Amino acid sequence: EVQLVQSGGGLVQPGGSLRLSCAASGFTFTNHWMHWVRQAPGSGLEWVSRIDFRGTISTYADSVRGRFTISRDNARNTLYLQMNSLRVEDTAVYYCARDLIWNAPDYWGQGTLVTVSS
Amino acid sequence: LVMTQTPLSLSVTPGQAASISCKSSQSLLHSDGRTYLFWYLQKPGQSPQLLIHEVSNRFSGVPDRFSGSGSGTDFTLKISRVETEDVGVYYCMQGIHLPQITFGPGTKLEIK
């Protein structure tokens, strides 16, 4: 069974940092690109970032480029999102997701809430 | 690239059909001949789940009352007989026009 179990998140002040983790199991982690997608309160889905099989290629949404860094540890089957210089507008539920084909996720983590507030 | 959906909300009696339209500002037909349009459902309080991939292919475990159709820039998700468990927000999505991966604004389905 494919499982993506997320951890991290919480309350952070503007300008602060946070790291999200996503532990994968039930599939061959190195066979899939991975994504982070977020959802602000009461809003729709916004793609954040993606990373290739080996962790050598990554791309970002304009809204987070230069502040967020996606990475993966294939030995630990874990995906990460390092979030720096956080802004109030980064407040959202963050989901990790496995890529099916052409950047379309098939399986999603349970989501983790990040709240940026003073 | 912009993805639009209509309607943004709909209320359906159980057993009745429902239809959601998704339009892309650019064609989703890839040079490999396949069209990469996807549909998701986010049930209340849950993570999104993949319903349909590549326009019309139901994902594993998705009931056959869900069907997708369309081509190029115009697509439709149909639910033949809505059930109470189908409530939630439906999103279309594209991922071939990089660098931006784009979801539609969502269509909220409620039961009458």
PDB file of N, CA, C and O in Angstrom, chain A residues 48-115:
ATOM      1  N   VAL A  48       3.529  23.818  -5.537  1.00  0.00           N
ATOM      2  CA  VAL A  48       4.635  24.539  -4.914  1.00  0.00           C
ATOM      3  C   VAL A  48       5.979  24.177  -5.543  1.00  0.00           C
ATOM      4  O   VAL A  48       6.766  25.051  -5.916  1.00  0.00           O
ATOM      5  N   SER A  49       6.264  22.862  -5.626  1.00  0.00           N
ATOM      6  CA  SER A  49       7.594  22.458  -6.046  1.00  0.00           C
ATOM      7  C   SER A  49       7.583  20.999  -6.466  1.00  0.00           C
ATOM      8  O   SER A  49       6.689  20.234  -6.077  1.00  0.00           O
ATOM      9  N   ARG A  50       8.599  20.606  -7.253  1.00  0.00           N
ATOM     10  CA  ARG A  50       8.759  19.216  -7.646  1.00  0.00           C
ATOM     11  C   ARG A  50      10.239  18.881  -7.702  1.00  0.00           C
ATOM     12  O   ARG A  50      11.093  19.771  -7.839  1.00  0.00           O
ATOM     13  N   ILE A  51      10.524  17.585  -7.611  1.00  0.00           N
ATOM     14  CA  ILE A  51      11.908  17.132  -7.636  1.00  0.00           C
ATOM     15  C   ILE A  51      11.975  15.811  -8.390  1.00  0.00           C
ATOM     16  O   ILE A  51      11.053  14.994  -8.318  1.00  0.00           O
ATOM     17  N   ASP A  52      13.075  15.617  -9.112  1.00  0.00           N
ATOM     18  CA  ASP A  52      13.207  14.419  -9.929  1.00  0.00           C
ATOM     19  C   ASP A  52      13.642  13.215  -9.093  1.00  0.00           C
ATOM     20  O   ASP A  52      13.808  13.301  -7.888  1.00  0.00           O
ATOM     21  N   PHE A  53      13.799  12.091  -9.781  1.00  0.00           N
ATOM     22  CA  PHE A  53      14.081  10.812  -9.125  1.00  0.00           C
ATOM     23  C   PHE A  53      15.310  10.878  -8.210  1.00  0.00           C
ATOM     24  O   PHE A  53      15.294  10.349  -7.100  1.00  0.00           O
ATOM     25  N   ARG A  54      16.364  11.493  -8.696  1.00  0.00           N
ATOM     26  CA  ARG A  54      17.648  11.486  -7.989  1.00  0.00           C
ATOM     27  C   ARG A  54      17.846  12.685  -7.089  1.00  0.00           C
ATOM     28  O   ARG A  54      18.816  12.737  -6.330  1.00  0.00           O
ATOM     29  N   GLY A  55      16.959  13.662  -7.209  1.00  0.00           N
ATOM     30  CA  GLY A  55      17.129  14.866  -6.414  1.00  0.00           C
ATOM     31  C   GLY A  55      18.028  15.889  -7.050  1.00  0.00           C
ATOM     32  O   GLY A  55      18.506  16.804  -6.371  1.00  0.00           O
ATOM     33  N   THR A  56      18.267  15.760  -8.347  1.00  0.00           N
ATOM     34  CA  THR A  56      19.174  16.677  -9.033  1.00  0.00           C
ATOM     35  C   THR A  56      18.447  17.784  -9.787  1.00  0.00           C
ATOM     36  O   THR A  56      19.046  18.809 -10.123  1.00  0.00           O
ATOM     37  N   ILE A  57      17.163  17.611 -10.070  1.00  0.00           N
ATOM     38  CA  ILE A  57      16.370  18.613 -10.782  1.00  0.00           C
ATOM     39  C   ILE A  57      15.198  19.015  -9.901  1.00  0.00           C
ATOM     40  O   ILE A  57      14.456  18.167  -9.406  1.00  0.00           O
ATOM     41  N   SER A  58      15.052  20.304  -9.704  1.00  0.00           N
ATOM     42  CA  SER A  58      13.924  20.801  -8.915  1.00  0.00           C
ATOM     43  C   SER A  58      13.379  22.073  -9.546  1.00  0.00           C
ATOM     44  O   SER A  58      14.133  22.849 -10.142  1.00  0.00           O
ATOM     45  N   THR A  59      12.086  22.274  -9.450  1.00  0.00           N
ATOM     46  CA  THR A  59      11.460  23.495  -9.938  1.00  0.00           C
ATOM     47  C   THR A  59      10.473  23.996  -8.895  1.00  0.00           C
ATOM     48  O   THR A  59       9.996  23.219  -8.056  1.00  0.00           O
ATOM     49  N   TYR A  60      10.177  25.290  -8.995  1.00  0.00           N
ATOM     50  CA  TYR A  60       9.385  25.960  -7.970  1.00  0.00           C
ATOM     51  C   TYR A  60       8.357  26.894  -8.588  1.00  0.00           C
ATOM     52  O   TYR A  60       8.546  27.446  -9.676  1.00  0.00           O
ATOM     53  N   ALA A  61       7.280  27.089  -7.859  1.00  0.00           N
ATOM     54  CA  ALA A  61       6.332  28.131  -8.213  1.00  0.00           C
ATOM     55  C   ALA A  61       6.992  29.490  -7.979  1.00  0.00           C
ATOM     56  O   ALA A  61       7.851  29.635  -7.096  1.00  0.00           O
ATOM     57  N   ASP A  62       6.574  30.470  -8.750  1.00  0.00           N
ATOM     58  CA  ASP A  62       7.146  31.812  -8.607  1.00  0.00           C
ATOM     59  C   ASP A  62       6.995  32.342  -7.184  1.00  0.00           C
ATOM     60  O   ASP A  62       7.855  33.061  -6.681  1.00  0.00           O
ATOM     61  N   SER A  63       5.912  31.971  -6.538  1.00  0.00           N
ATOM     62  CA  SER A  63       5.591  32.506  -5.212  1.00  0.00           C
ATOM     63  C   SER A  63       6.560  32.048  -4.125  1.00  0.00           C
ATOM     64  O   SER A  63       6.618  32.667  -3.051  1.00  0.00           O
ATOM     65  N   VAL A  64       7.315  30.978  -4.376  1.00  0.00           N
ATOM     66  CA  VAL A  64       8.203  30.448  -3.333  1.00  0.00           C
ATOM     67  C   VAL A  64       9.663  30.361  -3.782  1.00  0.00           C
ATOM     68  O   VAL A  64      10.538  30.077  -2.960  1.00  0.00           O
ATOM     69  N   ARG A  65       9.908  30.591  -5.061  1.00  0.00           N
ATOM     70  CA  ARG A  65      11.278  30.447  -5.569  1.00  0.00           C
ATOM     71  C   ARG A  65      12.227  31.374  -4.828  1.00  0.00           C
ATOM     72  O   ARG A  65      11.934  32.540  -4.613  1.00  0.00           O
ATOM     73  N   GLY A  66      13.370  30.807  -4.430  1.00  0.00           N
ATOM     74  CA  GLY A  66      14.369  31.575  -3.693  1.00  0.00           C
ATOM     75  C   GLY A  66      14.190  31.509  -2.189  1.00  0.00           C
ATOM     76  O   GLY A  66      15.091  31.908  -1.442  1.00  0.00           O
ATOM     77  N   ARG A  67      13.039  31.025  -1.741  1.00  0.00           N
ATOM     78  CA  ARG A  67      12.773  30.921  -0.292  1.00  0.00           C
ATOM     79  C   ARG A  67      12.610  29.468   0.150  1.00  0.00           C
ATOM     80  O   ARG A  67      12.950  29.125   1.286  1.00  0.00           O
ATOM     81  N   PHE A  68      12.056  28.657  -0.713  1.00  0.00           N
ATOM     82  CA  PHE A  68      11.810  27.252  -0.371  1.00  0.00           C
ATOM     83  C   PHE A  68      12.804  26.372  -1.124  1.00  0.00           C
ATOM     84  O   PHE A  68      13.201  26.680  -2.254  1.00  0.00           O
ATOM     85  N   THR A  69      13.158  25.238  -0.501  1.00  0.00           N
ATOM     86  CA  THR A  69      14.038  24.269  -1.147  1.00  0.00           C
ATOM     87  C   THR A  69      13.467  22.872  -0.960  1.00  0.00           C
ATOM     88  O   THR A  69      13.241  22.432   0.174  1.00  0.00           O
ATOM     89  N   ILE A  70      13.271  22.194  -2.062  1.00  0.00           N
ATOM     90  CA  ILE A  70      12.804  20.811  -2.023  1.00  0.00           C
ATOM     91  C   ILE A  70      14.024  19.900  -2.103  1.00  0.00           C
ATOM     92  O   ILE A  70      15.011  20.204  -2.791  1.00  0.00           O
ATOM     93  N   SER A  71      13.977  18.789  -1.390  1.00  0.00           N
ATOM     94  CA  SER A  71      15.064  17.821  -1.436  1.00  0.00           C
ATOM     95  C   SER A  71      14.508  16.446  -1.109  1.00  0.00           C
ATOM     96  O   SER A  71      13.357  16.324  -0.669  1.00  0.00           O
ATOM     97  N   ARG A  72      15.325  15.442  -1.304  1.00  0.00           N
ATOM     98  CA  ARG A  72      14.914  14.091  -0.978  1.00  0.00           C
ATOM     99  C   ARG A  72      16.128  13.286  -0.534  1.00  0.00           C
ATOM    100  O   ARG A  72      17.255  13.529  -0.981  1.00  0.00           O
ATOM    101  N   ASP A  73      15.869  12.323   0.344  1.00  0.00           N
ATOM    102  CA  ASP A  73      16.878  11.379   0.791  1.00  0.00           C
ATOM    103  C   ASP A  73      16.401  10.002   0.347  1.00  0.00           C
ATOM    104  O   ASP A  73      15.525   9.405   0.995  1.00  0.00           O
ATOM    105  N   ASN A  74      16.940   9.512  -0.736  1.00  0.00           N
ATOM    106  CA  ASN A  74      16.455   8.245  -1.284  1.00  0.00           C
ATOM    107  C   ASN A  74      16.829   7.057  -0.403  1.00  0.00           C
ATOM    108  O   ASN A  74      16.176   6.014  -0.463  1.00  0.00           O
ATOM    109  N   ALA A  75      17.857   7.199   0.411  1.00  0.00           N
ATOM    110  CA  ALA A  75      18.219   6.123   1.334  1.00  0.00           C
ATOM    111  C   ALA A  75      17.183   5.993   2.449  1.00  0.00           C
ATOM    112  O   ALA A  75      16.968   4.909   2.992  1.00  0.00           O
ATOM    113  N   ARG A  76      16.548   7.098   2.779  1.00  0.00           N
ATOM    114  CA  ARG A  76      15.535   7.105   3.832  1.00  0.00           C
ATOM    115  C   ARG A  76      14.110   7.162   3.277  1.00  0.00           C
ATOM    116  O   ARG A  76      13.159   7.224   4.054  1.00  0.00           O
ATOM    117  N   ASN A  77      13.972   7.166   1.955  1.00  0.00           N
ATOM    118  CA  ASN A  77      12.646   7.265   1.314  1.00  0.00           C
ATOM    119  C   ASN A  77      11.859   8.456   1.851  1.00  0.00           C
ATOM    120  O   ASN A  77      10.669   8.346   2.200  1.00  0.00           O
ATOM    121  N   THR A  78      12.521   9.589   1.931  1.00  0.00           N
ATOM    122  CA  THR A  78      11.896  10.758   2.532  1.00  0.00           C
ATOM    123  C   THR A  78      12.078  11.997   1.654  1.00  0.00           C
ATOM    124  O   THR A  78      13.158  12.237   1.123  1.00  0.00           O
ATOM    125  N   LEU A  79      11.010  12.748   1.562  1.00  0.00           N
ATOM    126  CA  LEU A  79      10.968  14.016   0.832  1.00  0.00           C
ATOM    127  C   LEU A  79      10.931  15.154   1.845  1.00  0.00           C
ATOM    128  O   LEU A  79      10.319  15.015   2.914  1.00  0.00           O
ATOM    129  N   TYR A  80      11.567  16.264   1.492  1.00  0.00           N
ATOM    130  CA  TYR A  80      11.618  17.413   2.403  1.00  0.00           C
ATOM    131  C   TYR A  80      11.211  18.695   1.687  1.00  0.00           C
ATOM    132  O   TYR A  80      11.326  18.813   0.460  1.00  0.00           O
ATOM    133  N   LEU A  81      10.761  19.649   2.495  1.00  0.00           N
ATOM    134  CA  LEU A  81      10.566  21.009   2.006  1.00  0.00           C
ATOM    135  C   LEU A  81      11.090  21.950   3.083  1.00  0.00           C
ATOM    136  O   LEU A  81      10.507  22.041   4.171  1.00  0.00           O
ATOM    137  N   GLN A  82      12.202  22.603   2.779  1.00  0.00           N
ATOM    138  CA  GLN A  82      12.761  23.607   3.676  1.00  0.00           C
ATOM    139  C   GLN A  82      12.171  24.955   3.297  1.00  0.00           C
ATOM    140  O   GLN A  82      12.303  25.394   2.154  1.00  0.00           O
ATOM    141  N   MET A  83      11.516  25.581   4.254  1.00  0.00           N
ATOM    142  CA  MET A  83      10.844  26.851   3.993  1.00  0.00           C
ATOM    143  C   MET A  83      11.501  27.946   4.818  1.00  0.00           C
ATOM    144  O   MET A  83      11.484  27.887   6.054  1.00  0.00           O
ATOM    145  N   ASN A  84      12.095  28.911   4.156  1.00  0.00           N
ATOM    146  CA  ASN A  84      12.756  30.037   4.803  1.00  0.00           C
ATOM    147  C   ASN A  84      12.025  31.332   4.468  1.00  0.00           C
ATOM    148  O   ASN A  84      11.216  31.386   3.538  1.00  0.00           O
ATOM    149  N   SER A  85      12.334  32.375   5.233  1.00  0.00           N
ATOM    150  CA  SER A  85      11.739  33.698   4.996  1.00  0.00           C
ATOM    151  C   SER A  85      10.229  33.604   4.828  1.00  0.00           C
ATOM    152  O   SER A  85       9.637  34.161   3.888  1.00  0.00           O
ATOM    153  N   LEU A  86       9.607  32.899   5.738  1.00  0.00           N
ATOM    154  CA  LEU A  86       8.172  32.645   5.616  1.00  0.00           C
ATOM    155  C   LEU A  86       7.365  33.926   5.746  1.00  0.00           C
ATOM    156  O   LEU A  86       7.706  34.833   6.520  1.00  0.00           O
ATOM    157  N   ARG A  87       6.283  33.965   4.987  1.00  0.00           N
ATOM    158  CA  ARG A  87       5.388  35.118   4.960  1.00  0.00           C
ATOM    159  C   ARG A  87       4.002  34.687   5.423  1.00  0.00           C
ATOM    160  O   ARG A  87       3.655  33.504   5.375  1.00  0.00           O
ATOM    161  N   VAL A  88       3.211  35.643   5.824  1.00  0.00           N
ATOM    162  CA  VAL A  88       1.849  35.351   6.264  1.00  0.00           C
ATOM    163  C   VAL A  88       1.090  34.610   5.163  1.00  0.00           C
ATOM    164  O   VAL A  88       0.323  33.683   5.443  1.00  0.00           O
ATOM    165  N   GLU A  89       1.341  34.988   3.919  1.00  0.00           N
ATOM    166  CA  GLU A  89       0.621  34.357   2.799  1.00  0.00           C
ATOM    167  C   GLU A  89       1.074  32.932   2.499  1.00  0.00           C
ATOM    168  O   GLU A  89       0.501  32.269   1.630  1.00  0.00           O
ATOM    169  N   ASP A  90       2.092  32.443   3.205  1.00  0.00           N
ATOM    170  CA  ASP A  90       2.494  31.044   3.073  1.00  0.00           C
ATOM    171  C   ASP A  90       1.653  30.131   3.970  1.00  0.00           C
ATOM    172  O   ASP A  90       1.797  28.907   3.918  1.00  0.00           O
ATOM    173  N   THR A  91       0.802  30.721   4.779  1.00  0.00           N
ATOM    174  CA  THR A  91      -0.080  29.929   5.633  1.00  0.00           C
ATOM    175  C   THR A  91      -0.962  29.034   4.787  1.00  0.00           C
ATOM    176  O   THR A  91      -1.693  29.497   3.902  1.00  0.00           O
ATOM    177  N   ALA A  92      -0.884  27.727   5.047  1.00  0.00           N
ATOM    178  CA  ALA A  92      -1.613  26.762   4.212  1.00  0.00           C
ATOM    179  C   ALA A  92      -1.434  25.358   4.774  1.00  0.00           C
ATOM    180  O   ALA A  92      -0.562  25.124   5.611  1.00  0.00           O
ATOM    181  N   VAL A  93      -2.245  24.462   4.293  1.00  0.00           N
ATOM    182  CA  VAL A  93      -1.985  23.033   4.465  1.00  0.00           C
ATOM    183  C   VAL A  93      -1.077  22.610   3.320  1.00  0.00           C
ATOM    184  O   VAL A  93      -1.388  22.887   2.149  1.00  0.00           O
ATOM    185  N   TYR A  94       0.013  21.963   3.662  1.00  0.00           N
ATOM    186  CA  TYR A  94       0.980  21.518   2.663  1.00  0.00           C
ATOM    187  C   TYR A  94       0.843  20.007   2.495  1.00  0.00           C
ATOM    188  O   TYR A  94       0.824  19.259   3.487  1.00  0.00           O
ATOM    189  N   TYR A  95       0.758  19.582   1.244  1.00  0.00           N
ATOM    190  CA  TYR A  95       0.669  18.170   0.911  1.00  0.00           C
ATOM    191  C   TYR A  95       1.899  17.727   0.130  1.00  0.00           C
ATOM    192  O   TYR A  95       2.315  18.428  -0.806  1.00  0.00           O
ATOM    193  N   CYS A  96       2.435  16.577   0.477  1.00  0.00           N
ATOM    194  CA  CYS A  96       3.392  15.941  -0.420  1.00  0.00           C
ATOM    195  C   CYS A  96       2.601  14.981  -1.308  1.00  0.00           C
ATOM    196  O   CYS A  96       1.519  14.522  -0.921  1.00  0.00           O
ATOM    197  N   ALA A  97       3.142  14.721  -2.481  1.00  0.00           N
ATOM    198  CA  ALA A  97       2.416  13.864  -3.415  1.00  0.00           C
ATOM    199  C   ALA A  97       3.388  13.177  -4.353  1.00  0.00           C
ATOM    200  O   ALA A  97       4.432  13.732  -4.702  1.00  0.00           O
ATOM    201  N   ARG A  98       3.013  11.990  -4.756  1.00  0.00           N
ATOM    202  CA  ARG A  98       3.805  11.207  -5.699  1.00  0.00           C
ATOM    203  C   ARG A  98       3.363  11.509  -7.123  1.00  0.00           C
ATOM    204  O   ARG A  98       2.170  11.631  -7.399  1.00  0.00           O
ATOM    205  N   ASP A  99       4.321  11.629  -8.015  1.00  0.00           N
ATOM    206  CA  ASP A  99       4.010  11.896  -9.417  1.00  0.00           C
ATOM    207  C   ASP A  99       3.601  10.627 -10.139  1.00  0.00           C
ATOM    208  O   ASP A  99       4.276   9.598 -10.058  1.00  0.00           O
ATOM    209  N   LEU A 100       2.481  10.733 -10.880  1.00  0.00           N
ATOM    210  CA  LEU A 100       2.043   9.615 -11.725  1.00  0.00           C
ATOM    211  C   LEU A 100       2.673   9.755 -13.100  1.00  0.00           C
ATOM    212  O   LEU A 100       3.412   8.893 -13.566  1.00  0.00           O
ATOM    213  N   ILE A 101       2.354  10.845 -13.766  1.00  0.00           N
ATOM    214  CA  ILE A 101       2.872  11.121 -15.093  1.00  0.00           C
ATOM    215  C   ILE A 101       2.685  12.599 -15.387  1.00  0.00           C
ATOM    216  O   ILE A 101       1.675  13.187 -14.983  1.00  0.00           O
ATOM    217  N   TRP A 102       3.663  13.206 -15.998  1.00  0.00           N
ATOM    218  CA  TRP A 102       3.577  14.607 -16.395  1.00  0.00           C
ATOM    219  C   TRP A 102       3.045  15.524 -15.287  1.00  0.00           C
ATOM    220  O   TRP A 102       2.127  16.304 -15.485  1.00  0.00           O
ATOM    221  N   ASN A 103       3.675  15.398 -14.143  1.00  0.00           N
ATOM    222  CA  ASN A 103       3.437  16.300 -13.010  1.00  0.00           C
ATOM    223  C   ASN A 103       2.053  16.187 -12.386  1.00  0.00           C
ATOM    224  O   ASN A 103       1.624  17.083 -11.651  1.00  0.00           O
ATOM    225  N   ALA A 104       1.364  15.118 -12.674  1.00  0.00           N
ATOM    226  CA  ALA A 104       0.065  14.880 -12.051  1.00  0.00           C
ATOM    227  C   ALA A 104       0.239  13.914 -10.893  1.00  0.00           C
ATOM    228  O   ALA A 104       0.633  12.766 -11.080  1.00  0.00           O
ATOM    229  N   PRO A 105      -0.046  14.368  -9.673  1.00  0.00           N
ATOM    230  CA  PRO A 105       0.079  13.467  -8.525  1.00  0.00           C
ATOM    231  C   PRO A 105      -0.982  12.383  -8.543  1.00  0.00           C
ATOM    232  O   PRO A 105      -2.108  12.611  -8.972  1.00  0.00           O
ATOM    233  N   ASP A 106      -0.603  11.193  -8.033  1.00  0.00           N
ATOM    234  CA  ASP A 106      -1.614  10.169  -7.828  1.00  0.00           C
ATOM    235  C   ASP A 106      -1.879   9.961  -6.346  1.00  0.00           C
ATOM    236  O   ASP A 106      -3.016  10.022  -5.908  1.00  0.00           O
ATOM    237  N   TYR A 107      -0.881   9.739  -5.549  1.00  0.00           N
ATOM    238  CA  TYR A 107      -1.078   9.556  -4.114  1.00  0.00           C
ATOM    239  C   TYR A 107      -0.583  10.790  -3.347  1.00  0.00           C
ATOM    240  O   TYR A 107       0.437  11.370  -3.700  1.00  0.00           O
ATOM    241  N   TRP A 108      -1.342  11.130  -2.302  1.00  0.00           N
ATOM    242  CA  TRP A 108      -1.092  12.341  -1.535  1.00  0.00           C
ATOM    243  C   TRP A 108      -0.882  12.009  -0.057  1.00  0.00           C
ATOM    244  O   TRP A 108      -1.485  11.066   0.455  1.00  0.00           O
ATOM    245  N   GLY A 109      -0.048  12.804   0.613  1.00  0.00           N
ATOM    246  CA  GLY A 109       0.066  12.692   2.048  1.00  0.00           C
ATOM    247  C   GLY A 109      -1.174  13.245   2.736  1.00  0.00           C
ATOM    248  O   GLY A 109      -2.085  13.769   2.080  1.00  0.00           O
ATOM    249  N   GLN A 110      -1.180  13.160   4.062  1.00  0.00           N
ATOM    250  CA  GLN A 110      -2.353  13.573   4.828  1.00  0.00           C
ATOM    251  C   GLN A 110      -2.442  15.092   5.001  1.00  0.00           C
ATOM    252  O   GLN A 110      -3.464  15.605   5.431  1.00  0.00           O
ATOM    253  N   GLY A 111      -1.358  15.790   4.659  1.00  0.00           N
ATOM    254  CA  GLY A 111      -1.342  17.240   4.788  1.00  0.00           C
ATOM    255  C   GLY A 111      -0.847  17.668   6.162  1.00  0.00           C
ATOM    256  O   GLY A 111      -1.054  16.983   7.164  1.00  0.00           O
ATOM    257  N   THR A 112      -0.176  18.807   6.179  1.00  0.00           N
ATOM    258  CA  THR A 112       0.298  19.376   7.435  1.00  0.00           C
ATOM    259  C   THR A 112       0.104  20.882   7.378  1.00  0.00           C
ATOM    260  O   THR A 112       0.399  21.526   6.367  1.00  0.00           O
ATOM    261  N   LEU A 113      -0.407  21.447   8.461  1.00  0.00           N
ATOM    262  CA  LEU A 113      -0.731  22.871   8.497  1.00  0.00           C
ATOM    263  C   LEU A 113       0.483  23.697   8.901  1.00  0.00           C
ATOM    264  O   LEU A 113       1.127  23.415   9.913  1.00  0.00           O
ATOM    265  N   VAL A 114       0.760  24.688   8.108  1.00  0.00           N
ATOM    266  CA  VAL A 114       1.790  25.683   8.421  1.00  0.00           C
ATOM    267  C   VAL A 114       1.084  27.017   8.620  1.00  0.00           C
ATOM    268  O   VAL A 114       0.377  27.495   7.725  1.00  0.00           O
ATOM    269  N   THR A 115       1.272  27.600   9.777  1.00  0.00           N
ATOM    270  CA  THR A 115       0.671  28.900  10.086  1.00  0.00           C
ATOM    271  C   THR A 115       1.769  29.904  10.329  1.00  0.00           C
ATOM    272  O   THR A 115       2.618  29.708  11.207  1.00  0.00           O
TER     273      THR A 115
END
